[in-house]
mmCIF file of C-alpha atoms in Angstrom:
data_model
loop_
_atom_site.group_PDB
_atom_site.id
_atom_site.type_symbol
_atom_site.label_atom_id
_atom_site.label_comp_id
_atom_site.label_asym_id
_atom_site.label_seq_id
_atom_site.Cartn_x
_atom_site.Cartn_y
_atom_site.Cartn_z
ATOM 1 C CA MET L 1186 6.449 -18.606 27.624
ATOM 2 C CA ASN L 1187 7.283 -14.950 28.229
ATOM 3 C CA ARG L 1188 11.029 -15.276 28.789
ATOM 4 C CA TRP L 1189 11.592 -12.538 26.182
ATOM 5 C CA LEU L 1190 10.382 -10.092 28.842
ATOM 6 C CA GLY L 1191 13.643 -10.642 30.677
ATOM 7 C CA ASP L 1192 15.423 -8.463 28.138
ATOM 8 C CA LEU L 1193 13.297 -5.451 29.130
ATOM 9 C CA LYS L 1194 13.622 -3.417 32.324
ATOM 10 C CA TYR L 1195 9.881 -3.253 32.987
ATOM 11 C CA ASP L 1196 6.902 -5.431 32.116
ATOM 12 C CA PRO L 1197 4.877 -3.880 29.237
ATOM 13 C CA LEU L 1198 2.106 -6.475 29.336
ATOM 14 C CA ALA L 1199 0.194 -5.032 32.267
ATOM 15 C CA PRO L 1200 -0.251 -1.514 30.824
ATOM 16 C CA LEU L 1201 -1.181 -2.963 27.422
ATOM 17 C CA LEU L 1202 -3.776 -5.279 28.944
ATOM 18 C CA GLU L 1203 -5.159 -2.502 31.148
ATOM 19 C CA CYS L 1204 -5.288 0.189 28.455
ATOM 20 C CA GLY L 1205 -9.044 -0.067 27.850
ATOM 21 C CA ASN L 1206 -8.668 -0.467 24.069
ATOM 22 C CA ALA L 1207 -10.408 -3.704 23.077
ATOM 23 C CA ALA L 1208 -8.435 -4.180 19.867
ATOM 24 C CA ILE L 1209 -5.048 -3.779 21.531
ATOM 25 C CA GLN L 1210 -6.073 -6.063 24.391
ATOM 26 C CA THR L 1211 -7.226 -8.703 21.903
ATOM 27 C CA PHE L 1212 -3.943 -8.687 19.972
ATOM 28 C CA VAL L 1213 -1.885 -8.772 23.176
ATOM 29 C CA ARG L 1214 -3.734 -11.929 24.213
ATOM 30 C CA CYS L 1215 -3.422 -13.432 20.743
ATOM 31 C CA ASP L 1216 0.122 -12.447 19.741
ATOM 32 C CA LEU L 1217 1.930 -12.262 23.076
ATOM 33 C CA LEU L 1218 0.052 -14.664 25.341
ATOM 34 C CA ASP L 1219 -1.036 -17.286 22.768
ATOM 35 C CA GLN L 1220 -4.629 -17.158 23.937
ATOM 36 C CA VAL L 1221 -7.497 -18.129 21.664
ATOM 37 C CA VAL L 1222 -9.419 -14.954 20.877
ATOM 38 C CA ALA L 1223 -12.278 -13.996 18.560
ATOM 39 C CA VAL L 1224 -10.566 -11.384 16.374
ATOM 40 C CA LYS L 1225 -13.677 -11.070 14.214
ATOM 41 C CA ASP L 1226 -15.484 -9.541 17.179
ATOM 42 C CA LEU L 1227 -13.346 -6.451 16.575
ATOM 43 C CA TRP L 1228 -15.102 -5.913 13.237
ATOM 44 C CA GLN L 1229 -18.152 -4.657 15.126
ATOM 45 C CA LEU L 1230 -16.318 -2.050 17.196
ATOM 46 C CA ALA L 1231 -17.548 1.508 16.760
ATOM 47 C CA GLU L 1232 -14.145 2.721 15.555
ATOM 48 C CA ALA L 1233 -14.089 0.145 12.762
ATOM 49 C CA GLN L 1234 -17.703 0.794 11.792
ATOM 50 C CA LYS L 1235 -16.982 4.516 11.540
ATOM 51 C CA ILE L 1236 -14.319 3.798 8.909
ATOM 52 C CA LEU L 1237 -16.605 1.419 7.005
ATOM 53 C CA GLN L 1238 -19.385 3.998 6.854
ATOM 54 C CA LYS L 1239 -17.160 6.303 4.815
ATOM 55 C CA GLN L 1240 -16.318 3.692 2.174
ATOM 56 C CA LYS L 1241 -17.693 4.397 -1.304
ATOM 57 C CA PRO L 1242 -19.603 1.804 -3.401
ATOM 58 C CA ASP L 1243 -16.537 1.182 -5.587
ATOM 59 C CA GLY L 1244 -14.526 0.148 -2.502
ATOM 60 C CA SER L 1245 -12.573 3.386 -2.149
ATOM 61 C CA TRP L 1246 -12.262 6.112 0.449
ATOM 62 C CA ILE L 1247 -12.104 9.752 -0.645
ATOM 63 C CA TYR L 1248 -8.970 11.760 0.141
ATOM 64 C CA PRO L 1249 -9.951 15.214 1.405
ATOM 65 C CA SER L 1250 -8.290 18.387 0.150
ATOM 66 C CA ALA L 1251 -6.516 16.796 -2.803
ATOM 67 C CA LYS L 1252 -4.001 19.039 -4.615
ATOM 68 C CA ASP L 1253 -4.421 18.552 -8.356
ATOM 69 C CA THR L 1254 -1.005 20.100 -8.943
ATOM 70 C CA VAL L 1255 0.528 16.973 -7.358
ATOM 71 C CA ARG L 1256 -1.705 14.081 -8.435
ATOM 72 C CA THR L 1257 -5.275 13.392 -9.548
ATOM 73 C CA GLN L 1258 -8.151 12.957 -7.123
ATOM 74 C CA GLU L 1259 -8.316 9.300 -8.163
ATOM 75 C CA ASN L 1260 -4.721 8.711 -7.193
ATOM 76 C CA TYR L 1261 -5.188 10.598 -3.936
ATOM 77 C CA ASN L 1262 -8.113 8.247 -3.315
ATOM 78 C CA GLN L 1263 -5.744 5.326 -3.896
ATOM 79 C CA ILE L 1264 -3.594 6.632 -1.029
ATOM 80 C CA GLU L 1265 -6.626 7.134 1.229
ATOM 81 C CA THR L 1266 -7.918 3.640 0.438
ATOM 82 C CA TYR L 1267 -4.499 2.172 1.185
ATOM 83 C CA ARG L 1268 -4.465 4.048 4.514
ATOM 84 C CA ASN L 1269 -7.929 2.929 5.635
ATOM 85 C CA PHE L 1270 -7.334 -0.599 4.390
ATOM 86 C CA GLY L 1271 -4.245 -0.665 6.614
ATOM 87 C CA VAL L 1272 -6.114 0.470 9.703
ATOM 88 C CA LEU L 1273 -8.846 -2.131 9.203
ATOM 89 C CA VAL L 1274 -6.371 -4.968 8.638
ATOM 90 C CA GLU L 1275 -3.753 -4.052 11.233
ATOM 91 C CA GLU L 1276 -5.886 -2.660 14.052
ATOM 92 C CA PHE L 1277 -9.115 -4.635 13.695
ATOM 93 C CA GLY L 1278 -8.006 -7.877 12.035
ATOM 94 C CA PHE L 1279 -10.173 -7.538 8.939
ATOM 95 C CA ASN L 1280 -9.592 -9.916 6.029
ATOM 96 C CA LYS L 1281 -11.136 -10.706 2.652
ATOM 97 C CA GLU L 1282 -14.044 -12.543 4.267
ATOM 98 C CA HIS L 1283 -15.520 -9.125 4.970
ATOM 99 C CA PRO L 1284 -17.172 -7.593 1.877
ATOM 100 C CA ALA L 1285 -15.688 -4.151 2.563
ATOM 101 C CA ILE L 1286 -12.174 -5.592 2.372
ATOM 102 C CA ALA L 1287 -13.011 -7.526 -0.790
ATOM 103 C CA LYS L 1288 -14.299 -4.331 -2.411
ATOM 104 C CA ALA L 1289 -11.318 -2.285 -1.292
ATOM 105 C CA ALA L 1290 -8.921 -4.955 -2.552
ATOM 106 C CA GLU L 1291 -10.483 -4.929 -6.001
ATOM 107 C CA TYR L 1292 -10.302 -1.144 -6.053
ATOM 108 C CA LEU L 1293 -6.580 -1.289 -5.232
ATOM 109 C CA PHE L 1294 -5.973 -4.034 -7.788
ATOM 110 C CA SER L 1295 -7.543 -1.765 -10.418
ATOM 111 C CA PHE L 1296 -4.355 0.339 -10.200
ATOM 112 C CA GLN L 1297 -2.089 -2.587 -11.053
ATOM 113 C CA SER L 1298 -0.196 -1.988 -14.294
ATOM 114 C CA THR L 1299 0.540 -4.563 -16.970
ATOM 115 C CA LYS L 1300 4.053 -4.838 -15.517
ATOM 116 C CA GLY L 1301 2.680 -5.835 -12.115
ATOM 117 C CA ASP L 1302 3.285 -2.725 -9.997
ATOM 118 C CA PHE L 1303 0.643 -0.457 -8.481
ATOM 119 C CA ARG L 1304 0.758 2.754 -10.476
ATOM 120 C CA GLY L 1305 -0.627 6.237 -9.877
ATOM 121 C CA ILE L 1306 0.476 7.473 -6.471
ATOM 122 C CA TYR L 1307 3.638 8.720 -8.167
ATOM 123 C CA GLY L 1308 1.771 9.548 -11.360
ATOM 124 C CA ASN L 1309 3.156 7.377 -14.144
ATOM 125 C CA GLN L 1310 6.369 6.726 -12.209
ATOM 126 C CA TYR L 1311 7.330 3.440 -10.584
ATOM 127 C CA SER L 1312 6.787 3.242 -6.835
ATOM 128 C CA PRO L 1313 8.364 0.150 -5.246
ATOM 129 C CA ASN L 1314 7.482 1.486 -1.792
ATOM 130 C CA TYR L 1315 3.753 2.034 -2.347
ATOM 131 C CA SER L 1316 3.486 -1.075 -4.526
ATOM 132 C CA ALA L 1317 4.980 -3.144 -1.712
ATOM 133 C CA GLY L 1318 3.051 -1.372 1.043
ATOM 134 C CA ILE L 1319 -0.241 -2.161 -0.675
ATOM 135 C CA THR L 1320 0.928 -5.724 -1.339
ATOM 136 C CA GLU L 1321 1.845 -6.268 2.318
ATOM 137 C CA LEU L 1322 -1.690 -5.432 3.405
ATOM 138 C CA LEU L 1323 -3.315 -7.490 0.653
ATOM 139 C CA VAL L 1324 -1.245 -10.504 1.731
ATOM 140 C CA LYS L 1325 -2.261 -9.981 5.352
ATOM 141 C CA ALA L 1326 -5.888 -9.729 4.236
ATOM 142 C CA GLY L 1327 -5.706 -13.182 2.649
ATOM 143 C CA TYR L 1328 -4.641 -12.516 -0.949
ATOM 144 C CA GLY L 1329 -1.221 -14.166 -0.712
ATOM 145 C CA ASN L 1330 -2.107 -16.868 -3.223
ATOM 146 C CA ASP L 1331 -3.709 -14.479 -5.708
ATOM 147 C CA ALA L 1332 -1.988 -14.465 -9.120
ATOM 148 C CA ARG L 1333 -2.027 -10.676 -9.079
ATOM 149 C CA ILE L 1334 0.092 -10.702 -5.923
ATOM 150 C CA GLU L 1335 2.565 -13.025 -7.615
ATOM 151 C CA ARG L 1336 2.908 -10.473 -10.402
ATOM 152 C CA VAL L 1337 3.791 -7.747 -7.900
ATOM 153 C CA PHE L 1338 6.570 -9.830 -6.378
ATOM 154 C CA GLU L 1339 7.925 -10.685 -9.824
ATOM 155 C CA TRP L 1340 7.996 -6.973 -10.637
ATOM 156 C CA LEU L 1341 9.656 -6.059 -7.343
ATOM 157 C CA LEU L 1342 12.389 -8.623 -7.969
ATOM 158 C CA SER L 1343 12.892 -7.294 -11.491
ATOM 159 C CA ILE L 1344 13.437 -3.702 -10.370
ATOM 160 C CA ARG L 1345 15.973 -4.254 -7.584
ATOM 161 C CA GLN L 1346 19.162 -2.232 -7.479
ATOM 162 C CA GLU L 1347 22.439 -4.068 -8.079
ATOM 163 C CA ASP L 1348 23.264 -3.913 -4.345
ATOM 164 C CA ALA L 1349 20.149 -6.090 -3.672
ATOM 165 C CA GLY L 1350 17.905 -3.364 -2.248
ATOM 166 C CA TRP L 1351 15.381 -0.976 -3.746
ATOM 167 C CA ALA L 1352 15.156 2.716 -4.546
ATOM 168 C CA ILE L 1353 12.581 5.012 -6.143
ATOM 169 C CA PRO L 1354 13.635 4.788 -9.810
ATOM 170 C CA PHE L 1355 13.262 8.473 -10.664
ATOM 171 C CA ARG L 1356 15.444 9.347 -7.659
ATOM 172 C CA THR L 1357 18.265 7.209 -9.100
ATOM 173 C CA ARG L 1358 18.135 9.541 -12.128
ATOM 174 C CA ASN L 1359 18.440 12.642 -9.915
ATOM 175 C CA ARG L 1360 14.852 13.698 -10.577
ATOM 176 C CA ASN L 1361 12.783 15.471 -7.932
ATOM 177 C CA LEU L 1362 9.221 14.878 -6.769
ATOM 178 C CA ASP L 1363 7.866 17.363 -9.303
ATOM 179 C CA VAL L 1364 8.338 14.609 -11.884
ATOM 180 C CA ILE L 1365 5.139 13.034 -10.532
ATOM 181 C CA ALA L 1366 3.004 15.771 -12.053
ATOM 182 C CA LYS L 1367 5.225 16.975 -14.895
ATOM 183 C CA CYS L 1368 6.575 13.845 -16.608
ATOM 184 C CA SER L 1369 4.316 11.394 -18.425
ATOM 185 C CA GLU L 1370 7.232 9.165 -19.439
ATOM 186 C CA THR L 1371 7.997 6.384 -16.957
ATOM 187 C CA ILE L 1372 11.615 6.807 -15.850
ATOM 188 C CA GLU L 1373 13.603 3.582 -15.693
ATOM 189 C CA PRO L 1374 15.990 3.109 -12.751
ATOM 190 C CA ASP L 1375 19.752 3.392 -12.791
ATOM 191 C CA LYS L 1376 20.362 0.099 -11.021
ATOM 192 C CA SER L 1377 24.024 0.848 -10.453
ATOM 193 C CA LYS L 1378 23.106 3.513 -7.900
ATOM 194 C CA PRO L 1379 22.836 2.548 -4.202
ATOM 195 C CA SER L 1380 19.520 1.476 -2.794
ATOM 196 C CA SER L 1381 17.469 3.501 -0.329
ATOM 197 C CA HIS L 1382 17.004 1.906 3.080
ATOM 198 C CA MET L 1383 13.718 3.795 3.441
ATOM 199 C CA VAL L 1384 12.379 2.114 0.296
ATOM 200 C CA THR L 1385 14.058 -1.241 0.964
ATOM 201 C CA GLY L 1386 12.514 -1.453 4.418
ATOM 202 C CA VAL L 1387 9.017 -0.863 3.039
ATOM 203 C CA VAL L 1388 9.483 -3.394 0.229
ATOM 204 C CA LEU L 1389 10.734 -6.011 2.669
ATOM 205 C CA ARG L 1390 7.517 -5.701 4.674
ATOM 206 C CA ALA L 1391 5.687 -7.302 1.745
ATOM 207 C CA PHE L 1392 8.227 -10.129 1.580
ATOM 208 C CA ALA L 1393 8.074 -10.653 5.343
ATOM 209 C CA ALA L 1394 4.270 -10.890 5.247
ATOM 210 C CA HIS L 1395 4.293 -13.638 2.614
ATOM 211 C CA PRO L 1396 4.952 -17.197 3.893
ATOM 212 C CA THR L 1397 6.894 -18.165 0.756
ATOM 213 C CA TYR L 1398 8.686 -14.972 -0.213
ATOM 214 C CA ARG L 1399 9.912 -14.355 3.331
ATOM 215 C CA LYS L 1400 12.153 -17.402 2.831
ATOM 216 C CA SER L 1401 13.620 -16.204 -0.456
ATOM 217 C CA LYS L 1402 17.317 -15.572 -0.998
ATOM 218 C CA GLU L 1403 16.522 -12.131 -2.401
ATOM 219 C CA ALA L 1404 14.627 -11.089 0.722
ATOM 220 C CA HIS L 1405 17.488 -12.081 2.980
ATOM 221 C CA GLN L 1406 20.061 -10.328 0.792
ATOM 222 C CA ALA L 1407 18.049 -7.121 0.999
ATOM 223 C CA ALA L 1408 17.461 -7.608 4.713
ATOM 224 C CA ASN L 1409 21.199 -7.824 5.357
ATOM 225 C CA LEU L 1410 21.552 -4.519 3.562
ATOM 226 C CA LEU L 1411 18.783 -3.015 5.705
ATOM 227 C CA VAL L 1412 20.493 -4.230 8.883
ATOM 228 C CA SER L 1413 23.736 -2.550 7.812
ATOM 229 C CA ARG L 1414 21.931 0.791 7.410
ATOM 230 C CA ILE L 1415 20.229 0.941 10.843
ATOM 231 C CA PHE L 1416 20.725 4.402 12.404
ATOM 232 C CA ASN L 1417 22.468 5.680 9.239
ATOM 233 C CA LYS L 1418 21.430 8.411 6.807
ATOM 234 C CA ASP L 1419 19.717 7.416 3.583
ATOM 235 C CA HIS L 1420 21.342 7.900 0.185
ATOM 236 C CA TYR L 1421 18.340 9.844 -1.143
ATOM 237 C CA PRO L 1422 16.591 13.041 0.002
ATOM 238 C CA ASP L 1423 13.274 11.458 1.084
ATOM 239 C CA ARG L 1424 13.441 11.108 4.871
ATOM 240 C CA ALA L 1425 17.214 11.120 4.504
ATOM 241 C CA GLY L 1426 18.293 12.097 8.022
ATOM 242 C CA ALA L 1427 19.311 9.445 10.537
ATOM 243 C CA GLU L 1428 16.715 10.927 12.913
ATOM 244 C CA TYR L 1429 13.941 9.342 10.826
ATOM 245 C CA TRP L 1430 14.788 5.945 12.274
ATOM 246 C CA LEU L 1431 13.136 7.311 15.433
ATOM 247 C CA ARG L 1432 10.076 8.930 13.791
ATOM 248 C CA PHE L 1433 7.244 6.439 14.064
ATOM 249 C CA VAL L 1434 3.903 5.702 12.398
ATOM 250 C CA PHE L 1435 1.281 2.983 12.894
ATOM 251 C CA PRO L 1436 0.061 1.230 10.858
ATOM 252 C CA PHE L 1437 3.565 1.205 9.405
ATOM 253 C CA TRP L 1438 4.091 3.579 6.493
ATOM 254 C CA PHE L 1439 7.757 4.534 6.139
ATOM 255 C CA THR L 1440 10.810 2.643 7.371
ATOM 256 C CA ASP L 1441 11.600 3.312 11.016
ATOM 257 C CA LEU L 1442 13.261 1.336 13.777
ATOM 258 C CA ILE L 1443 10.085 -0.492 14.830
ATOM 259 C CA SER L 1444 8.925 -1.396 11.318
ATOM 260 C CA ALA L 1445 12.450 -2.582 10.438
ATOM 261 C CA LEU L 1446 12.710 -4.785 13.543
ATOM 262 C CA ASP L 1447 9.225 -6.149 12.911
ATOM 263 C CA THR L 1448 10.295 -7.141 9.393
ATOM 264 C CA LEU L 1449 13.654 -8.575 10.389
ATOM 265 C CA SER L 1450 12.095 -10.646 13.169
ATOM 266 C CA LEU L 1451 9.573 -12.099 10.693
ATOM 267 C CA LEU L 1452 12.420 -12.942 8.324
ATOM 268 C CA GLY L 1453 14.057 -15.024 11.055
ATOM 269 C CA PHE L 1454 16.977 -12.766 11.942
ATOM 270 C CA SER L 1455 18.628 -13.160 15.331
ATOM 271 C CA ALA L 1456 19.069 -10.580 18.057
ATOM 272 C CA GLN L 1457 22.690 -11.713 18.209
ATOM 273 C CA ASN L 1458 23.404 -9.626 15.128
ATOM 274 C CA PRO L 1459 25.335 -6.593 16.495
ATOM 275 C CA GLN L 1460 23.243 -4.010 14.642
ATOM 276 C CA ILE L 1461 19.981 -5.644 15.739
ATOM 277 C CA THR L 1462 21.288 -5.840 19.312
ATOM 278 C CA LYS L 1463 22.041 -2.113 19.146
ATOM 279 C CA ALA L 1464 18.533 -1.399 17.869
ATOM 280 C CA LEU L 1465 16.865 -3.494 20.568
ATOM 281 C CA GLN L 1466 18.970 -1.819 23.229
ATOM 282 C CA TRP L 1467 17.505 1.521 22.214
ATOM 283 C CA PHE L 1468 14.119 0.271 23.412
ATOM 284 C CA VAL L 1469 15.594 -1.175 26.597
ATOM 285 C CA LYS L 1470 17.293 2.149 27.429
ATOM 286 C CA ASN L 1471 14.274 4.279 26.564
ATOM 287 C CA GLN L 1472 11.558 2.225 28.263
ATOM 288 C CA ARG L 1473 9.674 4.165 30.923
ATOM 289 C CA LYS L 1474 8.845 2.806 34.361
ATOM 290 C CA THR L 1475 5.254 2.384 33.186
ATOM 291 C CA GLY L 1476 6.539 -0.375 30.911
ATOM 292 C CA LEU L 1477 5.800 1.660 27.781
ATOM 293 C CA TRP L 1478 7.655 4.177 25.612
ATOM 294 C CA GLN L 1479 7.213 7.776 24.538
ATOM 295 C CA PHE L 1480 7.595 7.873 20.764
ATOM 296 C CA LYS L 1481 7.915 10.711 18.255
ATOM 297 C CA ILE L 1482 4.914 10.031 16.023
ATOM 298 C CA THR L 1483 4.698 11.709 12.613
ATOM 299 C CA LYS L 1484 1.209 10.690 11.430
ATOM 300 C CA GLY L 1485 -2.106 10.180 13.216
ATOM 301 C CA ARG L 1486 -4.207 12.127 15.703
ATOM 302 C CA ASN L 1487 -4.641 9.948 18.777
ATOM 303 C CA ARG L 1488 -1.034 9.809 19.905
ATOM 304 C CA ASP L 1489 -1.765 7.966 23.161
ATOM 305 C CA ILE L 1490 -3.409 5.063 21.322
ATOM 306 C CA LEU L 1491 -0.728 5.034 18.620
ATOM 307 C CA GLU L 1492 1.939 4.719 21.305
ATOM 308 C CA LEU L 1493 0.162 1.599 22.559
ATOM 309 C CA TRP L 1494 0.073 0.059 19.056
ATOM 310 C CA LEU L 1495 3.762 0.811 18.616
ATOM 311 C CA ALA L 1496 4.551 -0.670 22.034
ATOM 312 C CA LEU L 1497 2.700 -3.828 21.019
ATOM 313 C CA ALA L 1498 4.764 -3.993 17.811
ATOM 314 C CA VAL L 1499 7.973 -3.630 19.844
ATOM 315 C CA CYS L 1500 6.912 -6.486 22.123
ATOM 316 C CA LYS L 1501 6.055 -8.727 19.169
ATOM 317 C CA ALA L 1502 9.476 -8.118 17.647
ATOM 318 C CA PHE L 1503 11.274 -8.831 20.949
ATOM 319 C CA ARG L 1504 9.336 -12.059 21.302
ATOM 320 C CA ARG L 1505 10.110 -13.189 17.754
ATOM 321 C CA PHE L 1506 13.805 -12.417 18.090
ATOM 322 C CA TYR L 1507 13.901 -14.482 21.271
ATOM 323 C CA THR L 1508 12.147 -17.372 19.483
ATOM 324 C CA ASN L 1509 14.441 -17.054 16.450
ATOM 325 C CA HIS L 1510 17.501 -17.253 18.719
ATOM 326 C CA ALA L 1511 16.111 -20.162 20.706
ATOM 327 C CA SER L 1512 15.406 -22.182 17.550
ATOM 328 C CA ALA L 1513 18.696 -21.337 15.811
#
């Protein structure tokens, strides 16, 4: 059952199971050991309840210290709601059966434009990355069959670059981030320009989360492009350096090596792919004798706990790649 562990130098299961964090222990048992667990019990944990207590009646969370020279308070609140929604879904297993998630989902859907994207975080500019990031979490929360989710995927497919990936449209027109606050006109993409692997990786997370769209030809075309870019610099200035592949966040936010492998494993890719093998070997070489890893984390306060969540994500990807290879 755990033959995937043979690819690692040390066993990560023991430190994850002994970490003292109930949520991590629950997901290790569920996702790595195939045990039947009561994920809903996590909804009552103090950490989850603390987040719920800060939710506003309209389903939102308030972003502190918003800078009105960048975006409105409302659109900052959209980011903060997306962030808290992600923590509740990814770390505590919340779904739309909980009224707080249902409220938050409707708040996020209120930012959906007539074209299908989620608008506002980049002002009136298109944002394939945030649109897809929000969609990924809504799918995981149980909204995969919602017609509004279908509209997002239709929009994402309509705005792809010609090379099959995605980019931030205003970046393809050589416009800087100040366009968010200064330009009311929505800038259309130059689809002849190369895609951004940072954006493509985020968009693919939404496709990978959806049981139908993860099988699509378009998803696999874009995923092949993502694989070819592993450890390379991006074409655009946002997180452009190759070092950003090894700058991690959980719940996933940008594209990094762990989020990319998580996505590719869900899409059914094999570890026999040379670039994926190279990526997996990074984790083999950098595993500590404790069975865990020391990651460079760019967001979040409790780094010790975040390292455990990231280690769990690494293990889940290794296991999926082993299963994908075995069933090929």
